[in-house]
Each structure stands twice: as C-alpha cells, then as structure tokens.
PDB file of C-alpha atoms in Angstrom:
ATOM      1  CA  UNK A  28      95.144  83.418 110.734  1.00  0.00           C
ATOM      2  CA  UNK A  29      96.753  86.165 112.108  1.00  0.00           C
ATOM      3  CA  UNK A  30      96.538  86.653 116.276  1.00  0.00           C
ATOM      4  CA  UNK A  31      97.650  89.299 118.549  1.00  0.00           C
ATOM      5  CA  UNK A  32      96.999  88.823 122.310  1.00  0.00           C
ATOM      6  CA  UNK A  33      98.069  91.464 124.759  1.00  0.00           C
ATOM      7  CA  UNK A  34      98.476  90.804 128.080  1.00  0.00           C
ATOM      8  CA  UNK A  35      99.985  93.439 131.371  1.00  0.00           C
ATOM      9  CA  UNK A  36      96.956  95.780 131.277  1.00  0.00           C
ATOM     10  CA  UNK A  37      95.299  96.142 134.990  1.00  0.00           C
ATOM     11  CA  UNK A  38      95.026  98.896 137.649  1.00  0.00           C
ATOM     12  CA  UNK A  39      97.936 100.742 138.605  1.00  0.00           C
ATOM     13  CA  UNK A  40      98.609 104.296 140.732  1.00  0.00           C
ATOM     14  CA  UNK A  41      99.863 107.379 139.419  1.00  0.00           C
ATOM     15  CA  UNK A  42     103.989 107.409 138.636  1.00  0.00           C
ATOM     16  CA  UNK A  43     103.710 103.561 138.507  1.00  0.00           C
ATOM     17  CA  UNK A  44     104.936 101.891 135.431  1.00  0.00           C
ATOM     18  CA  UNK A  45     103.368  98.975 133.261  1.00  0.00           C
ATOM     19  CA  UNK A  46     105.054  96.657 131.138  1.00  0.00           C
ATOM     20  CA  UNK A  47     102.009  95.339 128.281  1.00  0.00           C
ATOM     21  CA  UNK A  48     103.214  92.659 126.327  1.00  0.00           C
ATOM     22  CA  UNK A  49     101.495  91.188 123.056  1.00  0.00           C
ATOM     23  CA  UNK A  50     101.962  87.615 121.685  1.00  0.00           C
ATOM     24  CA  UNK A  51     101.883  86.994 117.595  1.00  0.00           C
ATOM     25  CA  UNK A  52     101.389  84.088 115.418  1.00  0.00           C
ATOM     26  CA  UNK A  53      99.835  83.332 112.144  1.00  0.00           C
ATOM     27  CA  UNK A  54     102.403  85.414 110.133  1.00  0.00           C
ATOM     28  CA  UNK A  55     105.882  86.140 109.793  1.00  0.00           C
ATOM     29  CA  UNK A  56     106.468  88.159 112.667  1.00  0.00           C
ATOM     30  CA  UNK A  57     109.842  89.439 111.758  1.00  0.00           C
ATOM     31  CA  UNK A  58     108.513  90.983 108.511  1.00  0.00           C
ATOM     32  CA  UNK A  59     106.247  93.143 109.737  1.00  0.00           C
ATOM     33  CA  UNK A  60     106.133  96.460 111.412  1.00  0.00           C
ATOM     34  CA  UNK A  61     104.304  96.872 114.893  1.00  0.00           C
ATOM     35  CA  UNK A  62     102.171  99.560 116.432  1.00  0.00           C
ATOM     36  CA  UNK A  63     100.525 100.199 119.856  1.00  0.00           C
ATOM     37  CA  UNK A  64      97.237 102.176 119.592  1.00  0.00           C
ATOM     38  CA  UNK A  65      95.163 103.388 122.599  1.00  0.00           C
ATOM     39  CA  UNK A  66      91.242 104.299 122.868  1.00  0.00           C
ATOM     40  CA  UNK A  67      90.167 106.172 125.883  1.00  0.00           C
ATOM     41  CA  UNK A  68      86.667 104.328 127.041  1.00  0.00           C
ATOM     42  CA  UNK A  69      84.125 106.189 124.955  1.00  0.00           C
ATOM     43  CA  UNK A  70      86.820 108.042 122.522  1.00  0.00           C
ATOM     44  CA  UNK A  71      89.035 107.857 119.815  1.00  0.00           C
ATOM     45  CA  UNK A  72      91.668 105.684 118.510  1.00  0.00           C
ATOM     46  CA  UNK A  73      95.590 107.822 119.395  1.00  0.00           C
ATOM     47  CA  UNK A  74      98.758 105.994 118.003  1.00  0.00           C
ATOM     48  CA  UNK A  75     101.412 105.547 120.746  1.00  0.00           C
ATOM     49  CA  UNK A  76     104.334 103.910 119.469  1.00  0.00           C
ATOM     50  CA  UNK A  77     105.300 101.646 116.632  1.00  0.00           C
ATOM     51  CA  UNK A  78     108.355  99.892 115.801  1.00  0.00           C
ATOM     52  CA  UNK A  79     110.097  98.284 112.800  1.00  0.00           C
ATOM     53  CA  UNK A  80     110.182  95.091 111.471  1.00  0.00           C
ATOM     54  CA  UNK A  81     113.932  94.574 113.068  1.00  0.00           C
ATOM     55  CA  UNK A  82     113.839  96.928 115.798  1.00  0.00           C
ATOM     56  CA  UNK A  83     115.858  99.460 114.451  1.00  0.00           C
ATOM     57  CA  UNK A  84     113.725 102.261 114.243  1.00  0.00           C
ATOM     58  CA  UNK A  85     111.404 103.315 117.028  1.00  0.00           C
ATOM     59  CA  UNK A  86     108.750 105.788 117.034  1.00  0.00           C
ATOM     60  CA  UNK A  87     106.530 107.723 119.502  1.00  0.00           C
ATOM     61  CA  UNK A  88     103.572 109.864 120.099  1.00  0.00           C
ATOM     62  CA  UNK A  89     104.493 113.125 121.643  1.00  0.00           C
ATOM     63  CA  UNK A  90     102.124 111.888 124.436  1.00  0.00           C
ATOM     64  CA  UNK A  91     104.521 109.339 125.671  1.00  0.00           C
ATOM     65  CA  UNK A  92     108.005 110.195 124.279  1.00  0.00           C
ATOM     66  CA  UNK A  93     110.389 109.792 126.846  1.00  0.00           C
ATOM     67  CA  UNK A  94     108.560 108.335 129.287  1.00  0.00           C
ATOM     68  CA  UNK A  95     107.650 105.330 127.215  1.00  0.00           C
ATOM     69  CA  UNK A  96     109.647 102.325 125.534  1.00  0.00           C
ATOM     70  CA  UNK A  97     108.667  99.955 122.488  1.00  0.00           C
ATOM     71  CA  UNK A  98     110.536  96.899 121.705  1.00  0.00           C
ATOM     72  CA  UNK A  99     110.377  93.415 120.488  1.00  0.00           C
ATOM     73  CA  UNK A 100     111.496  89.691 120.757  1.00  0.00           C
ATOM     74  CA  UNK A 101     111.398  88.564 117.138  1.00  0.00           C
ATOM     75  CA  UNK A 102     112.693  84.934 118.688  1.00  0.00           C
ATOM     76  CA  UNK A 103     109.560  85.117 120.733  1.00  0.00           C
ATOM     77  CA  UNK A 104     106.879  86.882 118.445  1.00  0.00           C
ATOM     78  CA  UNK A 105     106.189  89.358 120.799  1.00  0.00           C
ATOM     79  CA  UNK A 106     105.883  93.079 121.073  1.00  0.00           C
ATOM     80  CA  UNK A 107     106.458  94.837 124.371  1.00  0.00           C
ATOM     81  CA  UNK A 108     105.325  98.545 125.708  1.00  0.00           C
ATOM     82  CA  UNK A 109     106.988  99.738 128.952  1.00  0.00           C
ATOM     83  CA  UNK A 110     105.312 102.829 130.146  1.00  0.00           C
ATOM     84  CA  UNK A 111     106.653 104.796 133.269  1.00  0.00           C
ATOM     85  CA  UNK A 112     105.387 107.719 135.028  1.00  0.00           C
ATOM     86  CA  UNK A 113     101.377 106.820 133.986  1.00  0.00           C
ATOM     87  CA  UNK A 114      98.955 109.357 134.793  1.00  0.00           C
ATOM     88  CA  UNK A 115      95.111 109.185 134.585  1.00  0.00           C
ATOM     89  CA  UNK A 116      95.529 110.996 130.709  1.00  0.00           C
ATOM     90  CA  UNK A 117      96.855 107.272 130.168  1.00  0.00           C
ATOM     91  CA  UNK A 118      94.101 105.473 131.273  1.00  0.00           C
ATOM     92  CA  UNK A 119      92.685 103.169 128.025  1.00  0.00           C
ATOM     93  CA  UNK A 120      92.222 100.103 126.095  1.00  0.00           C
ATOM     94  CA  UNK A 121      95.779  99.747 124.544  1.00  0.00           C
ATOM     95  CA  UNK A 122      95.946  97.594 121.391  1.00  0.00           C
ATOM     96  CA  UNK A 123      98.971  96.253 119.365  1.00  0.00           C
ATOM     97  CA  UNK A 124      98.545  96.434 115.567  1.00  0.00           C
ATOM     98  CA  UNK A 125     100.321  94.613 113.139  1.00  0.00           C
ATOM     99  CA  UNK A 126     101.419  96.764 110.418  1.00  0.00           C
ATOM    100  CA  UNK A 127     101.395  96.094 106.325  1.00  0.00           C
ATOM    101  CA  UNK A 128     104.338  96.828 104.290  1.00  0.00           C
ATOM    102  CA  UNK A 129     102.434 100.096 103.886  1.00  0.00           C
ATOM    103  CA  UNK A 130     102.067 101.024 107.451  1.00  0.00           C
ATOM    104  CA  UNK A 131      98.337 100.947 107.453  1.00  0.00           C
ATOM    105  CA  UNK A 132      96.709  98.726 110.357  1.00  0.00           C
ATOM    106  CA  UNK A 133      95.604  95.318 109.273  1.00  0.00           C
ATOM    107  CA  UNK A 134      95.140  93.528 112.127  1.00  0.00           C
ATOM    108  CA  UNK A 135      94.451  94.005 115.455  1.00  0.00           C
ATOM    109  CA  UNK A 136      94.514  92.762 118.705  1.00  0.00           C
ATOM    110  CA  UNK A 137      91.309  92.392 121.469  1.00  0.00           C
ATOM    111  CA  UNK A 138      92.976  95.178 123.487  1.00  0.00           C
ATOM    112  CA  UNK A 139      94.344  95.226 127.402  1.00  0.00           C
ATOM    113  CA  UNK A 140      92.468  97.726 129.539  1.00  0.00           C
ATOM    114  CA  UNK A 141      95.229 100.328 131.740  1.00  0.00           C
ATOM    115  CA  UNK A 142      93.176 102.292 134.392  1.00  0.00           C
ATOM    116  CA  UNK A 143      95.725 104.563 136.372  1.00  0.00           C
ATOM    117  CA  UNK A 144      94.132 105.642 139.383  1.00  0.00           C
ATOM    118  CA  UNK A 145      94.938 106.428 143.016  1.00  0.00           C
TER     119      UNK A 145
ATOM    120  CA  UNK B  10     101.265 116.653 113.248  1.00  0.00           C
ATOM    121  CA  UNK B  11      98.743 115.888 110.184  1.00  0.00           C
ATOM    122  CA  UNK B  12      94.939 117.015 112.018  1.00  0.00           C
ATOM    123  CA  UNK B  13      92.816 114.236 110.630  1.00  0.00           C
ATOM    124  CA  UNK B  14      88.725 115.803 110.892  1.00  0.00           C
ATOM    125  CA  UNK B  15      85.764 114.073 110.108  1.00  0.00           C
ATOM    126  CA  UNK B  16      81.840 114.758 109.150  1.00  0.00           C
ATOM    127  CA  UNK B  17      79.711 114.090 110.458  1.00  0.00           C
ATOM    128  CA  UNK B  18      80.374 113.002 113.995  1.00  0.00           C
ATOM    129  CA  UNK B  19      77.211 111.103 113.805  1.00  0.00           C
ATOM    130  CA  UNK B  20      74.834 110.013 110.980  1.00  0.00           C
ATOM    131  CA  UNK B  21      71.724 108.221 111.228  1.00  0.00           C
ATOM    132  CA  UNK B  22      70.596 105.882 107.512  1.00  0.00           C
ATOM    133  CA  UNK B  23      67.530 103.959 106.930  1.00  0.00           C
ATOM    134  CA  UNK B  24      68.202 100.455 105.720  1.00  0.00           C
ATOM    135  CA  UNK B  25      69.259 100.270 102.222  1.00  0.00           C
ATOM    136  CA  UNK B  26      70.107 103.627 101.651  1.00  0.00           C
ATOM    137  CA  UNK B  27      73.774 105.121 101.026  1.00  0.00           C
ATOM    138  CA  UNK B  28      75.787 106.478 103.929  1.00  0.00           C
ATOM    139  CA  UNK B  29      78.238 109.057 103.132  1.00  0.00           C
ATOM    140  CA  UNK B  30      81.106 109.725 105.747  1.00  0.00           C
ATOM    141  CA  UNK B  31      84.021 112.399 104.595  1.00  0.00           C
ATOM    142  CA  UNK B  32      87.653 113.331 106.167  1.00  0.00           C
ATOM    143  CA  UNK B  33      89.901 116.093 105.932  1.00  0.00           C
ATOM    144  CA  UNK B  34      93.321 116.286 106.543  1.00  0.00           C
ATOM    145  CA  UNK B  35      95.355 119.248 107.519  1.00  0.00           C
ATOM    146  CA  UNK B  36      98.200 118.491 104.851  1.00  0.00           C
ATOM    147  CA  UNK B  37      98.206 116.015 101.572  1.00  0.00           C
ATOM    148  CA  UNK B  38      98.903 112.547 102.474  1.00  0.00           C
ATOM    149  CA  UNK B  39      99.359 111.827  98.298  1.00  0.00           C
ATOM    150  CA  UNK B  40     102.650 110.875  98.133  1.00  0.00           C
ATOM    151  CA  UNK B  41     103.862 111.872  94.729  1.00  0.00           C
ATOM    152  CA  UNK B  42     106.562 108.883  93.996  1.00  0.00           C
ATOM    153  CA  UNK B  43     104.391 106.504  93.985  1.00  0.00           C
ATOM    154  CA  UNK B  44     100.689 108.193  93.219  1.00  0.00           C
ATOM    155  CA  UNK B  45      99.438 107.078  96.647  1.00  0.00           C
ATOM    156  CA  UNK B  46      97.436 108.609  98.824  1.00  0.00           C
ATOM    157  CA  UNK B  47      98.425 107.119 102.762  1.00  0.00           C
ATOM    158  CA  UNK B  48      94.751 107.148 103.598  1.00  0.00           C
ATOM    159  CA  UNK B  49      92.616 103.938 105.189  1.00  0.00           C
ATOM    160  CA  UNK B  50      89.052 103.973 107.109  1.00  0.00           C
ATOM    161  CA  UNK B  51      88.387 101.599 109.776  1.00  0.00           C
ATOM    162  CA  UNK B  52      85.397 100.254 111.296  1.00  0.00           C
ATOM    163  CA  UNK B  53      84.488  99.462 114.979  1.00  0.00           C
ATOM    164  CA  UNK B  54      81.704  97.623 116.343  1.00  0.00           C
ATOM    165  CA  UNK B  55      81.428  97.630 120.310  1.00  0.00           C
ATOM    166  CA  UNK B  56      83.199  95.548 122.032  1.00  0.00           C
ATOM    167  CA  UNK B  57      85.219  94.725 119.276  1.00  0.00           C
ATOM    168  CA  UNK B  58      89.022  96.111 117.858  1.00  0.00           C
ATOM    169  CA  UNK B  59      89.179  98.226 114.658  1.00  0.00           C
ATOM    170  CA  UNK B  60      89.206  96.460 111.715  1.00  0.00           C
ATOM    171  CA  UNK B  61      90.664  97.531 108.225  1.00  0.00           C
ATOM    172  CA  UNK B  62      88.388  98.366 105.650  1.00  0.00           C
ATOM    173  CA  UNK B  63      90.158 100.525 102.789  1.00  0.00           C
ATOM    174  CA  UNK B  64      93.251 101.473 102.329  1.00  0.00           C
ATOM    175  CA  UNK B  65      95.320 103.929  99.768  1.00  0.00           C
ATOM    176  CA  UNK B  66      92.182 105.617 100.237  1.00  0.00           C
ATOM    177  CA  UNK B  67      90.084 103.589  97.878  1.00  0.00           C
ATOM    178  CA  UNK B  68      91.371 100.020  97.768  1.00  0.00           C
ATOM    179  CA  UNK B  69      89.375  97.330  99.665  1.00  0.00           C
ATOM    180  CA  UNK B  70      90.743  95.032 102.284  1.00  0.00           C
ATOM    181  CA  UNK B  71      90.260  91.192 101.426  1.00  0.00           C
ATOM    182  CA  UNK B  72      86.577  90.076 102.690  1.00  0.00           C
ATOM    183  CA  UNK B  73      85.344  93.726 102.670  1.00  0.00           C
ATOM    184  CA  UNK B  74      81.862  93.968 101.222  1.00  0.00           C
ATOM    185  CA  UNK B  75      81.733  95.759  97.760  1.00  0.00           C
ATOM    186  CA  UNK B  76      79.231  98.095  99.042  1.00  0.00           C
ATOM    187  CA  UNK B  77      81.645  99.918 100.936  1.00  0.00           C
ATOM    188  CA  UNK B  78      84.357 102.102  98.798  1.00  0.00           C
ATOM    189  CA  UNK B  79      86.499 104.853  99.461  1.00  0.00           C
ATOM    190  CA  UNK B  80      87.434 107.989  97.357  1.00  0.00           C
ATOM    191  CA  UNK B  81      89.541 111.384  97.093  1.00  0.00           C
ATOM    192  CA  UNK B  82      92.886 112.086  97.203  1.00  0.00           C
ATOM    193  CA  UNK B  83      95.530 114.818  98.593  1.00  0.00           C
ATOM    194  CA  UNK B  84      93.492 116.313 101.974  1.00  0.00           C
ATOM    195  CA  UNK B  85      89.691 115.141 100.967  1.00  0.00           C
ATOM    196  CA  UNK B  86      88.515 111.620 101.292  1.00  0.00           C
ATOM    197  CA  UNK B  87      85.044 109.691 101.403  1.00  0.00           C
ATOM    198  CA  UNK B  88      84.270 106.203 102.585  1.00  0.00           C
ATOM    199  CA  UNK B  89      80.615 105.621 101.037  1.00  0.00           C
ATOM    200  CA  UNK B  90      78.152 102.579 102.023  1.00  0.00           C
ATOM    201  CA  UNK B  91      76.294 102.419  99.050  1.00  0.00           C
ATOM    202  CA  UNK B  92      73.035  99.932 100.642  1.00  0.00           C
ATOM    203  CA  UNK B  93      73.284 100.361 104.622  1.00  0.00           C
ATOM    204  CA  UNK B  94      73.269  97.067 106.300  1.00  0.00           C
ATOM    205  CA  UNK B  95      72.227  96.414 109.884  1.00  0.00           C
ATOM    206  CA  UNK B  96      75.325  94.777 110.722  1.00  0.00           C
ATOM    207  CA  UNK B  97      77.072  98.155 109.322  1.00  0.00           C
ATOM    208  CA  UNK B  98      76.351 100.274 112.624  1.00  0.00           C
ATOM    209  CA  UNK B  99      79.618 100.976 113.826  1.00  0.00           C
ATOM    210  CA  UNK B 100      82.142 103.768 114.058  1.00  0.00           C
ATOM    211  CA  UNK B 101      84.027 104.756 111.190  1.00  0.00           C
ATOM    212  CA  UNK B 102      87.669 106.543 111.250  1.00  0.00           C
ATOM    213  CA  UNK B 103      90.230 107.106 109.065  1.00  0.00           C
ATOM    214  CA  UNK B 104      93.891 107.537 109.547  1.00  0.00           C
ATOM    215  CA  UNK B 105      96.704 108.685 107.265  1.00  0.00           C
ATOM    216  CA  UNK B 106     100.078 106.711 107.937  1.00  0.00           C
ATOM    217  CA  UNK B 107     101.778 109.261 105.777  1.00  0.00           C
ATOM    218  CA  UNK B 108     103.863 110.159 108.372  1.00  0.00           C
ATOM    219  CA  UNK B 109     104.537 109.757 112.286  1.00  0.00           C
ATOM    220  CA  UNK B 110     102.933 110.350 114.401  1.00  0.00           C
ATOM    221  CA  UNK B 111      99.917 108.488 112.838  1.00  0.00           C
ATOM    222  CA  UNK B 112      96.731 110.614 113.237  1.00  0.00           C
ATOM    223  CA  UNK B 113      93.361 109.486 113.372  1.00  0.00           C
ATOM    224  CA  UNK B 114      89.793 111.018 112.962  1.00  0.00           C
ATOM    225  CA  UNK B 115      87.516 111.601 115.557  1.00  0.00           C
ATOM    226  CA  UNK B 116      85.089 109.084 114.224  1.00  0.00           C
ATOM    227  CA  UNK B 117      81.797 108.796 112.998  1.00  0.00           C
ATOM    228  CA  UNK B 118      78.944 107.064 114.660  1.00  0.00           C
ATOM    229  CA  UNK B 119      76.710 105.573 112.238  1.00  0.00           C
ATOM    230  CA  UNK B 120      73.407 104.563 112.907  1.00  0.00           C
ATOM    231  CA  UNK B 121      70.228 103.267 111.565  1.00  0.00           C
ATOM    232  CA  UNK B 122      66.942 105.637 111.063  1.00  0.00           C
TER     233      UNK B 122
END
C-alpha cells in the first residue's frame, strides 16, 4: 500500500522559510515522479512543484519559482520542499503526490498545514 | 498556462439520480501521438486528500465504482455519476497534466437534494 506522510508544516512569520518533508513507502520510490500540491482552507487544489523520478528535472508554479526548491533522497524515500520568503498568499494544506508514469495524481498524502502569519 | 473551468460550482442530486459535472479547458489537452487526452477528475471528501478517480479522461482508477465515468476529449470533458450515492458528496475537480504548470478546476460541490 502506497503511503506518503509529510511532516515540517506549522506556523511561521512572513520572510521565514519552511523546509516540508514527505516520507514514501509501499512502492518503488525511485520510479516515480513527485508533486507538491497546495489547497488554501476552503479553496482549490494549485500545483507547486514536481520533480522527476531521478531528480533531474524540476518544475515550478509561477507562484513559487525562485523562491522555492524541490528535491529528493531516493536512498531515503523522501521528497523535500524548501520554501523561502513565505507570505500569507502561502498559507495552506500542502500535499505531496506521487505521480503515475502519466503524470496524473494517484496517490496522495494526508497533507501538512503552513499558516504564515505575523 | 492551460485555464481549467468547471460547471457547475455547486450541484445539488436526489439519491439515485445522475449527477452531471463538465470542464473546459482553455487549450486541447489530446495529445495527438498517442490519442490521449491528459485529463483526470478527482474527488474530495472533508477532511480527507484528493483521491484519483479517472484518468485519460475516461478510464477508471482501480476500486472506482462503475457508476462514475468520464467523457470528451480535446477542451470538453464530463465526469457523470450515473445513481448518486450518499457517500458520493464530495468535491469534484479535474486537472489536465498535459503540460506544466498543472492546472486544476475550481471544483464542484456536490450535494444531495
């Protein structure tokens, strides 16, 4: 069974930066493409950032381009999102998604809650 | 960036009737080479993550009831409940991965009348 916990959600100020983390296991961790997807409480579901299977290629919303940073530790099954300069627009429930071959979303994580706030 | 739009934004469906939820997409997400379209719907209950339903627009995710199918291709798609469960109210959104940056709908609240 496939499982994605994130973990390094929590309050932070305005400028701070956040490292969220998100452990995998139940698949082949180094096969797969990964995503980070945020909801704002009471919104919609915005992709942030997704990254191959090897690391290679890297990819970000124009939200968070520049100021953000996806990577992974294929020895360690996890996915990492380092965000810098966070500003109440990034306040959210962030969740990692494991990609298919395809790129569509098949499974999903319970989500780590970022509230940026003075 | 491919505008993914929904309707309705909210629907309400008596038990046991069909539920009918369409998107729109700013640009074709069929991809000609391989006769694709890089559409999928999702489903959200509160509390709870998205979870795939449907994806290439009309193919059905392992343990997805048969009752739910999608439809259309190049910018107009349909996910259809065809006998409205209770345990169905949810949100609904679709996405293209087509290309970066992924885009999702808006959703669609659905409710029972």
């Amino acid at each position: 069974e496939v499982q994605l916990l994130e973990s390094g959600g929590g309050l932070v100020q305005p400028g701070e930066s956040l490292r969220l983390s998100c452990a995998a296991s139940g698949f082949t961790f180094t096969s797969y493409a990964m995503n980070w997807v945020r909801q704002t409480p009471g919104k919609g579901l915005e992709w942030v950032s997704g990254i191959s299977s090897s690391g290679g290629a890297t990819y970000y919303a124009g939200s968070v381009k520049g100021r953000s940073t996806i990577s992974r530790d294929n020895s360690k099954n996890t996915l990492y999102l380092q965000m810098n300069s966070l500003s109440a627009e990034d306040t959210a429930i962030y969740y990692c998604a494991k990609a298919s071959q395809a790129y569509y979303f098949d499974s999903w994580g319970q989500g780590t809650l970022v509230t940026v706030s003075s | 960036d491919i505008v993914m739009t929904q309707s309705p934004d909210s629907l309400a469906v008596s038990l046991g009737e069909r539920a009918t939820i369409n998107c729109k997409s700013s640009q074709s997400v069929f991809y000609s080479s391989n006769n694709k379209n890089y559409l999928g719907w999702y489903q959200q209950k509160p509390g709870q993550p998205p979870k795939l339903l449907i994806y290439w627009a009309s193919t059905r995710e392992s343990g997805v009831p048969d009752r739910f199918s999608g439809s259309g291709s190049g910018t107009d798609f349909t996910l259809t409940i065809s006998s409205l469960q209770a345990e169905d109210v949810a949100v609904y959104y679709c996405q293209q991965y087509y290309n970066t940056p992924y885009t999702f709908g808006q959703g669609t609240k659905l409710e029972i009348k």
